[in-house]
GROMACS .gro file of C-alpha atoms in nm:
model
  380
    1UNK     CA    1   8.162  15.808   5.546
    2UNK     CA    2   8.035  15.548   5.760
    3UNK     CA    3   8.224  15.293   5.568
    4UNK     CA    4   8.525  15.464   5.547
    5UNK     CA    5   8.481  15.487   5.955
    6UNK     CA    6   8.424  15.170   5.929
    7UNK     CA    7   8.718  15.056   5.734
    8UNK     CA    8   8.965  15.267   5.956
    9UNK     CA    9   8.885  15.149   6.257
   10UNK     CA   10   8.930  14.828   6.211
   11UNK     CA   11   9.252  14.875   5.986
   12UNK     CA   12   9.397  15.050   6.312
   13UNK     CA   13   9.312  14.713   6.516
   14UNK     CA   14   9.474  14.497   6.235
   15UNK     CA   15   9.806  14.647   6.225
   16UNK     CA   16   9.828  14.634   6.622
   17UNK     CA   17   9.814  14.287   6.581
   18UNK     CA   18  10.177  14.112   6.569
   19UNK     CA   19  10.040  13.753   6.483
   20UNK     CA   20   9.825  13.982   6.138
   21UNK     CA   21  10.241  14.073   6.009
   22UNK     CA   22  10.377  13.664   6.143
   23UNK     CA   23  10.065  13.542   5.944
   24UNK     CA   24  10.086  13.700   5.634
   25UNK     CA   25  10.397  13.872   5.601
   26UNK     CA   26  10.667  13.701   5.719
   27UNK     CA   27  10.562  13.308   5.674
   28UNK     CA   28  10.535  13.364   5.370
   29UNK     CA   29  10.905  13.520   5.278
   30UNK     CA   30  11.033  13.265   5.540
   31UNK     CA   31  10.935  13.008   5.329
   32UNK     CA   32  10.945  13.198   4.994
   33UNK     CA   33  11.367  13.258   5.110
   34UNK     CA   34  11.437  12.909   5.247
   35UNK     CA   35  11.275  12.692   4.978
   36UNK     CA   36  11.484  12.908   4.664
   37UNK     CA   37  11.803  12.887   4.875
   38UNK     CA   38  11.755  12.524   4.929
   39UNK     CA   39  11.606  12.400   4.640
   40UNK     CA   40  11.800  12.629   4.354
   41UNK     CA   41  11.950  12.395   4.214
   42UNK     CA   42  11.660  12.123   4.156
   43UNK     CA   43  11.476  12.434   3.941
   44UNK     CA   44  11.752  12.536   3.722
   45UNK     CA   45  12.053  12.759   3.743
   46UNK     CA   46  12.273  12.564   4.037
   47UNK     CA   47  12.620  12.322   3.940
   48UNK     CA   48  12.358  11.991   3.896
   49UNK     CA   49  12.371  12.055   3.485
   50UNK     CA   50  12.704  11.843   3.460
   51UNK     CA   51  12.722  11.664   3.211
   52UNK     CA   52  12.478  11.806   2.995
   53UNK     CA   53  12.277  11.628   2.734
   54UNK     CA   54  12.333  11.644   2.356
   55UNK     CA   55  12.108  11.462   2.156
   56UNK     CA   56  12.279  11.356   1.812
   57UNK     CA   57  12.108  11.267   1.471
   58UNK     CA   58  12.403  11.145   1.208
   59UNK     CA   59  12.315  10.862   0.958
   60UNK     CA   60  12.576  10.812   0.764
   61UNK     CA   61  12.923  10.642   0.805
   62UNK     CA   62  13.079  11.045   0.792
   63UNK     CA   63  12.853  11.182   1.062
   64UNK     CA   64  12.889  10.904   1.222
   65UNK     CA   65  13.259  10.936   1.251
   66UNK     CA   66  13.217  11.290   1.375
   67UNK     CA   67  12.994  11.172   1.630
   68UNK     CA   68  13.291  10.929   1.710
   69UNK     CA   69  13.528  11.252   1.784
   70UNK     CA   70  13.243  11.440   1.919
   71UNK     CA   71  13.233  11.226   2.220
   72UNK     CA   72  13.559  11.290   2.311
   73UNK     CA   73  13.433  11.579   2.429
   74UNK     CA   74  13.471  11.640   2.808
   75UNK     CA   75  13.126  11.725   3.045
   76UNK     CA   76  12.924  11.618   2.767
   77UNK     CA   77  12.660  11.335   2.752
   78UNK     CA   78  12.556  11.233   2.425
   79UNK     CA   79  12.272  11.042   2.280
   80UNK     CA   80  12.176  10.912   1.932
   81UNK     CA   81  11.810  10.996   1.822
   82UNK     CA   82  11.614  11.108   1.555
   83UNK     CA   83  11.596  11.482   1.427
   84UNK     CA   84  11.227  11.506   1.480
   85UNK     CA   85  11.292  11.406   1.893
   86UNK     CA   86  11.599  11.566   1.896
   87UNK     CA   87  11.427  11.913   1.799
   88UNK     CA   88  11.145  11.834   2.055
   89UNK     CA   89  11.343  11.758   2.344
   90UNK     CA   90  11.512  12.133   2.283
   91UNK     CA   91  11.186  12.268   2.217
   92UNK     CA   92  11.055  12.151   2.562
   93UNK     CA   93  11.376  12.254   2.707
   94UNK     CA   94  11.522  11.924   2.856
   95UNK     CA   95  11.821  11.937   2.707
   96UNK     CA   96  11.993  12.260   2.564
   97UNK     CA   97  12.070  12.119   2.265
   98UNK     CA   98  12.121  11.888   1.999
   99UNK     CA   99  12.361  11.835   1.716
  100UNK     CA  100  12.201  11.757   1.360
  101UNK     CA  101  12.544  11.595   1.127
  102UNK     CA  102  12.464  11.621   0.739
  103UNK     CA  103  12.495  11.326   0.536
  104UNK     CA  104  12.822  11.428   0.417
  105UNK     CA  105  13.004  11.556   0.712
  106UNK     CA  106  13.052  11.839   0.561
  107UNK     CA  107  12.752  12.020   0.802
  108UNK     CA  108  12.675  12.041   1.205
  109UNK     CA  109  12.375  12.189   1.241
  110UNK     CA  110  12.424  12.314   1.662
  111UNK     CA  111  11.981  12.362   1.791
  112UNK     CA  112  12.011  12.576   2.069
  113UNK     CA  113  11.733  12.670   2.327
  114UNK     CA  114  11.776  13.002   2.312
  115UNK     CA  115  11.724  13.007   2.696
  116UNK     CA  116  11.981  12.804   2.769
  117UNK     CA  117  12.212  12.993   2.543
  118UNK     CA  118  12.545  12.988   2.856
  119UNK     CA  119  12.525  12.579   2.847
  120UNK     CA  120  12.455  12.555   2.489
  121UNK     CA  121  12.763  12.834   2.358
  122UNK     CA  122  12.957  12.654   2.614
  123UNK     CA  123  12.915  12.304   2.388
  124UNK     CA  124  12.915  12.512   2.097
  125UNK     CA  125  13.189  12.616   2.181
  126UNK     CA  126  13.384  12.313   2.244
  127UNK     CA  127  13.232  12.181   1.901
  128UNK     CA  128  13.375  12.510   1.746
  129UNK     CA  129  13.735  12.372   1.911
  130UNK     CA  130  13.740  11.985   1.843
  131UNK     CA  131  13.591  12.050   1.494
  132UNK     CA  132  13.921  12.301   1.356
  133UNK     CA  133  14.195  12.103   1.543
  134UNK     CA  134  14.034  11.782   1.320
  135UNK     CA  135  14.024  11.985   0.990
  136UNK     CA  136  14.351  12.120   1.079
  137UNK     CA  137  14.507  11.757   1.183
  138UNK     CA  138  14.358  11.629   0.877
  139UNK     CA  139  14.543  11.909   0.637
  140UNK     CA  140  14.851  11.864   0.805
  141UNK     CA  141  14.813  11.405   0.768
  142UNK     CA  142  14.746  11.525   0.402
  143UNK     CA  143  15.061  11.757   0.317
  144UNK     CA  144  15.284  11.527   0.475
  145UNK     CA  145  15.168  11.267   0.170
  146UNK     CA  146  15.137  11.513  -0.037
  147UNK     CA  147  15.516  11.585   0.005
  148UNK     CA  148  15.630  11.280   0.035
  149UNK     CA  149  15.526  11.079  -0.262
  150UNK     CA  150  15.493  11.413  -0.534
  151UNK     CA  151  15.735  11.618  -0.672
  152UNK     CA  152  15.772  12.015  -0.674
  153UNK     CA  153  15.461  12.090  -0.871
  154UNK     CA  154  15.289  11.837  -0.803
  155UNK     CA  155  15.297  11.888  -0.410
  156UNK     CA  156  15.249  12.256  -0.501
  157UNK     CA  157  14.948  12.156  -0.684
  158UNK     CA  158  14.825  11.949  -0.396
  159UNK     CA  159  14.881  12.163  -0.211
  160UNK     CA  160  14.647  12.430  -0.331
  161UNK     CA  161  14.351  12.117  -0.360
  162UNK     CA  162  14.419  12.062   0.040
  163UNK     CA  163  14.419  12.419   0.209
  164UNK     CA  164  14.076  12.450  -0.057
  165UNK     CA  165  13.907  12.123   0.135
  166UNK     CA  166  13.621  12.295   0.331
  167UNK     CA  167  13.613  12.293   0.665
  168UNK     CA  168  13.313  12.111   0.824
  169UNK     CA  169  13.080  12.451   0.892
  170UNK     CA  170  12.926  12.452   1.249
  171UNK     CA  171  12.613  12.651   1.260
  172UNK     CA  172  12.402  12.720   1.551
  173UNK     CA  173  12.023  12.781   1.479
  174UNK     CA  174  11.744  12.810   1.770
  175UNK     CA  175  11.487  12.664   1.897
  176UNK     CA  176  11.103  12.811   1.847
  177UNK     CA  177  10.971  12.821   2.244
  178UNK     CA  178  10.688  13.073   2.178
  179UNK     CA  179  10.487  12.702   2.272
  180UNK     CA  180  10.682  12.579   2.499
  181UNK     CA  181  10.578  12.548   2.873
  182UNK     CA  182  10.872  12.617   3.050
  183UNK     CA  183  10.973  12.526   3.355
  184UNK     CA  184  11.052  12.764   3.671
  185UNK     CA  185  11.374  12.830   3.849
  186UNK     CA  186  11.313  12.878   4.196
  187UNK     CA  187  11.227  13.188   4.296
  188UNK     CA  188  10.960  13.163   4.000
  189UNK     CA  189  10.786  12.899   4.177
  190UNK     CA  190  10.790  12.980   4.548
  191UNK     CA  191  10.798  13.396   4.497
  192UNK     CA  192  10.490  13.340   4.354
  193UNK     CA  193  10.323  13.053   4.513
  194UNK     CA  194  10.323  13.171   4.836
  195UNK     CA  195  10.272  13.455   4.741
  196UNK     CA  196   9.915  13.339   4.631
  197UNK     CA  197   9.891  13.064   4.922
  198UNK     CA  198   9.934  13.306   5.157
  199UNK     CA  199   9.685  13.551   5.039
  200UNK     CA  200   9.363  13.352   5.065
  201UNK     CA  201   9.520  13.265   5.371
  202UNK     CA  202   9.335  13.587   5.459
  203UNK     CA  203   9.066  13.393   5.495
  204UNK     CA  204   9.068  13.282   5.857
  205UNK     CA  205   9.247  13.668   5.938
  206UNK     CA  206   8.855  13.781   5.820
  207UNK     CA  207   8.716  13.515   5.984
  208UNK     CA  208   8.889  13.530   6.326
  209UNK     CA  209   8.777  13.947   6.339
  210UNK     CA  210   8.434  13.872   6.220
  211UNK     CA  211   8.314  13.621   6.440
  212UNK     CA  212   8.494  13.845   6.729
  213UNK     CA  213   8.311  14.128   6.615
  214UNK     CA  214   7.983  13.948   6.597
  215UNK     CA  215   7.978  13.820   6.948
  216UNK     CA  216   8.094  14.155   7.086
  217UNK     CA  217   7.819  14.283   6.975
  218UNK     CA  218   7.959  14.556   6.716
  219UNK     CA  219   7.794  14.444   6.438
  220UNK     CA  220   7.472  14.460   6.573
  221UNK     CA  221   7.512  14.805   6.653
  222UNK     CA  222   7.603  14.862   6.339
  223UNK     CA  223   7.296  14.771   6.165
  224UNK     CA  224   7.092  15.035   6.340
  225UNK     CA  225   7.321  15.324   6.199
  226UNK     CA  226   7.213  15.444   5.843
  227UNK     CA  227   7.420  15.237   5.640
  228UNK     CA  228   7.351  14.964   5.414
  229UNK     CA  229   7.462  14.600   5.465
  230UNK     CA  230   7.688  14.544   5.171
  231UNK     CA  231   7.901  14.925   5.303
  232UNK     CA  232   7.934  14.777   5.656
  233UNK     CA  233   8.117  14.427   5.510
  234UNK     CA  234   8.278  14.641   5.251
  235UNK     CA  235   8.402  14.854   5.509
  236UNK     CA  236   8.565  14.506   5.704
  237UNK     CA  237   8.705  14.373   5.399
  238UNK     CA  238   8.900  14.690   5.346
  239UNK     CA  239   9.164  14.624   5.547
  240UNK     CA  240   9.182  14.271   5.418
  241UNK     CA  241   9.235  14.413   5.081
  242UNK     CA  242   9.476  14.686   5.161
  243UNK     CA  243   9.646  14.415   5.331
  244UNK     CA  244   9.657  14.183   5.039
  245UNK     CA  245   9.842  14.377   4.843
  246UNK     CA  246  10.099  14.439   5.082
  247UNK     CA  247  10.135  14.093   5.065
  248UNK     CA  248  10.193  14.116   4.731
  249UNK     CA  249  10.393  14.393   4.687
  250UNK     CA  250  10.608  14.333   4.989
  251UNK     CA  251  10.656  13.922   4.849
  252UNK     CA  252  10.741  14.033   4.455
  253UNK     CA  253  11.003  14.270   4.667
  254UNK     CA  254  11.176  14.018   4.817
  255UNK     CA  255  11.195  13.801   4.479
  256UNK     CA  256  11.324  14.123   4.329
  257UNK     CA  257  11.577  14.253   4.571
  258UNK     CA  258  11.729  13.889   4.672
  259UNK     CA  259  11.690  13.695   4.374
  260UNK     CA  260  11.694  13.885   4.114
  261UNK     CA  261  11.390  13.754   3.988
  262UNK     CA  262  11.245  13.946   3.672
  263UNK     CA  263  10.891  14.061   3.720
  264UNK     CA  264  10.793  14.072   3.353
  265UNK     CA  265  10.501  14.359   3.256
  266UNK     CA  266  10.358  14.583   3.620
  267UNK     CA  267  10.067  14.666   3.454
  268UNK     CA  268  10.016  14.284   3.421
  269UNK     CA  269  10.121  14.218   3.802
  270UNK     CA  270   9.900  14.463   3.959
  271UNK     CA  271   9.550  14.326   3.735
  272UNK     CA  272   9.584  13.997   3.833
  273UNK     CA  273   9.649  14.132   4.147
  274UNK     CA  274   9.329  14.278   4.205
  275UNK     CA  275   9.151  14.027   4.070
  276UNK     CA  276   9.359  13.805   4.313
  277UNK     CA  277   9.323  14.011   4.594
  278UNK     CA  278   8.981  14.041   4.496
  279UNK     CA  279   8.881  13.652   4.550
  280UNK     CA  280   9.115  13.600   4.862
  281UNK     CA  281   8.860  13.812   5.021
  282UNK     CA  282   8.539  13.703   4.891
  283UNK     CA  283   8.704  13.364   4.993
  284UNK     CA  284   8.689  13.476   5.307
  285UNK     CA  285   8.349  13.654   5.372
  286UNK     CA  286   8.203  13.286   5.217
  287UNK     CA  287   8.372  13.104   5.491
  288UNK     CA  288   8.301  13.304   5.742
  289UNK     CA  289   7.946  13.364   5.605
  290UNK     CA  290   7.906  12.943   5.566
  291UNK     CA  291   8.032  12.872   5.977
  292UNK     CA  292   7.913  12.844   6.276
  293UNK     CA  293   8.171  12.934   6.530
  294UNK     CA  294   8.529  13.093   6.507
  295UNK     CA  295   8.686  12.764   6.526
  296UNK     CA  296   8.481  12.595   6.241
  297UNK     CA  297   8.558  12.898   6.050
  298UNK     CA  298   8.963  12.855   6.122
  299UNK     CA  299   8.994  12.525   6.103
  300UNK     CA  300   8.772  12.582   5.711
  301UNK     CA  301   8.975  12.819   5.604
  302UNK     CA  302   9.324  12.640   5.711
  303UNK     CA  303   9.211  12.369   5.504
  304UNK     CA  304   9.140  12.452   5.216
  305UNK     CA  305   9.395  12.690   5.165
  306UNK     CA  306   9.670  12.460   5.206
  307UNK     CA  307   9.497  12.216   5.026
  308UNK     CA  308   9.384  12.450   4.750
  309UNK     CA  309   9.751  12.559   4.727
  310UNK     CA  310   9.900  12.224   4.671
  311UNK     CA  311   9.633  12.142   4.415
  312UNK     CA  312   9.706  12.465   4.190
  313UNK     CA  313  10.091  12.365   4.227
  314UNK     CA  314  10.197  12.673   4.490
  315UNK     CA  315  10.414  12.399   4.679
  316UNK     CA  316  10.478  12.153   4.405
  317UNK     CA  317  10.548  12.299   4.003
  318UNK     CA  318  10.238  12.153   3.829
  319UNK     CA  319  10.495  12.068   3.497
  320UNK     CA  320  10.594  11.781   3.802
  321UNK     CA  321  10.217  11.681   3.859
  322UNK     CA  322  10.017  11.404   3.679
  323UNK     CA  323   9.762  11.520   3.418
  324UNK     CA  324   9.493  11.481   3.600
  325UNK     CA  325   9.605  11.716   3.922
  326UNK     CA  326   9.670  12.001   3.656
  327UNK     CA  327   9.315  11.968   3.548
  328UNK     CA  328   9.217  11.995   3.911
  329UNK     CA  329   9.476  12.373   3.905
  330UNK     CA  330   9.230  12.507   3.656
  331UNK     CA  331   8.884  12.467   3.857
  332UNK     CA  332   9.010  12.684   4.157
  333UNK     CA  333   9.123  13.026   4.193
  334UNK     CA  334   9.500  12.969   4.302
  335UNK     CA  335   9.542  12.727   4.031
  336UNK     CA  336   9.472  13.072   3.769
  337UNK     CA  337   9.634  13.290   3.991
  338UNK     CA  338   9.952  13.068   3.966
  339UNK     CA  339   9.920  13.032   3.629
  340UNK     CA  340   9.900  13.403   3.564
  341UNK     CA  341  10.187  13.524   3.747
  342UNK     CA  342  10.409  13.271   3.608
  343UNK     CA  343  10.336  13.360   3.322
  344UNK     CA  344  10.318  13.716   3.352
  345UNK     CA  345  10.751  13.613   3.545
  346UNK     CA  346  10.866  13.369   3.342
  347UNK     CA  347  10.648  13.408   2.915
  348UNK     CA  348  10.653  13.751   2.972
  349UNK     CA  349  10.279  13.772   2.880
  350UNK     CA  350  10.105  14.135   2.867
  351UNK     CA  351   9.791  14.203   2.990
  352UNK     CA  352   9.567  14.121   2.622
  353UNK     CA  353   9.735  13.764   2.748
  354UNK     CA  354   9.656  13.693   3.120
  355UNK     CA  355   9.361  13.857   3.072
  356UNK     CA  356   9.159  13.557   3.071
  357UNK     CA  357   9.279  13.433   3.446
  358UNK     CA  358   9.197  13.789   3.559
  359UNK     CA  359   8.830  13.707   3.407
  360UNK     CA  360   8.778  13.418   3.612
  361UNK     CA  361   8.987  13.519   3.886
  362UNK     CA  362   8.708  13.828   3.911
  363UNK     CA  363   8.474  13.531   3.822
  364UNK     CA  364   8.547  13.377   4.095
  365UNK     CA  365   8.548  13.689   4.341
  366UNK     CA  366   8.204  13.758   4.203
  367UNK     CA  367   8.053  13.425   4.364
  368UNK     CA  368   8.216  13.398   4.680
  369UNK     CA  369   8.100  13.733   4.787
  370UNK     CA  370   7.716  13.653   4.612
  371UNK     CA  371   7.802  13.324   4.899
  372UNK     CA  372   7.908  13.536   5.130
  373UNK     CA  373   7.659  13.842   5.146
  374UNK     CA  374   7.358  13.634   5.097
  375UNK     CA  375   7.455  13.419   5.392
  376UNK     CA  376   7.627  13.639   5.650
  377UNK     CA  377   7.467  13.678   6.012
  378UNK     CA  378   7.562  14.050   6.145
  379UNK     CA  379   7.413  13.900   6.501
  380UNK     CA  380   7.453  13.571   6.709
   0.00000   0.00000   0.00000
């Protein structure tokens, strides 16, 4: 009961502080929205995909002649490549599709990216149109030649042979994207990115109110009541835990309503949020316990939160970072939270698939809470 009273008192204090709303809600929403609008074209879905790059695999003279014709299609930049590399480029999401021409030139296989079907099918339509026009032109030329050099009986035979000649088939095939690292859109990068970054920024708020309560002697007076120390701290942290869930809900709601961002598996999203909120609050308690003054705690919280958020890929996508920095991201809680959110949103991961991330975040939370509880001082 005492824990509930402590929680309710602190919750009301937090709700009256306008700085809490600005730091933990307004700022992450503002950054997420502005950067998503500003950099939408950089991450995908924008109008900067022209010309479309298409690798072409053609080894025989017949296949090469078809490629020569395909190069006339506007808006497409063709580049000759090997079959294995062309397929790997599609699987890696670096091109929307690849053209594989058979040696006899009778079959064209269009190897397309299922995540870029809009652009891929536009290219496929252009290829089909070109090949249909080529087939029609070839048949017309053959008919003119047959009519000029044959009698009526022979012409009929030539006509049957010409019309029976099969046209070049264009066969679409979708690439296997199961093991691919899919690049996020701007909203898929910045909505979870700023959610994670500012979720851990609550460490500064925890430090501010803990030091204020300590200086006023409130914490020392609470020790005289028949309540265990961990119950007091739990009551102090509960308002911040609720605010953490509120942050996640509000920011993701903005992403969904404003940018139509896919949220993926909701139970998985909720469990990852629970673990991330726990880790963020444990981190705040640890920073508070290890600091001697409020200014020191706020400074350390700001330094660590922004530095670790950058290393975790919250501001800059991990696929743009060097390999060693991508490894560093998997050594900090923000990296595991960011990875889990993007796996759910982009790849459609379920609860089972993000369990490792949840377990690691819970491990960080337990470690942070143990350090914080063991080093926390209730008086000055």
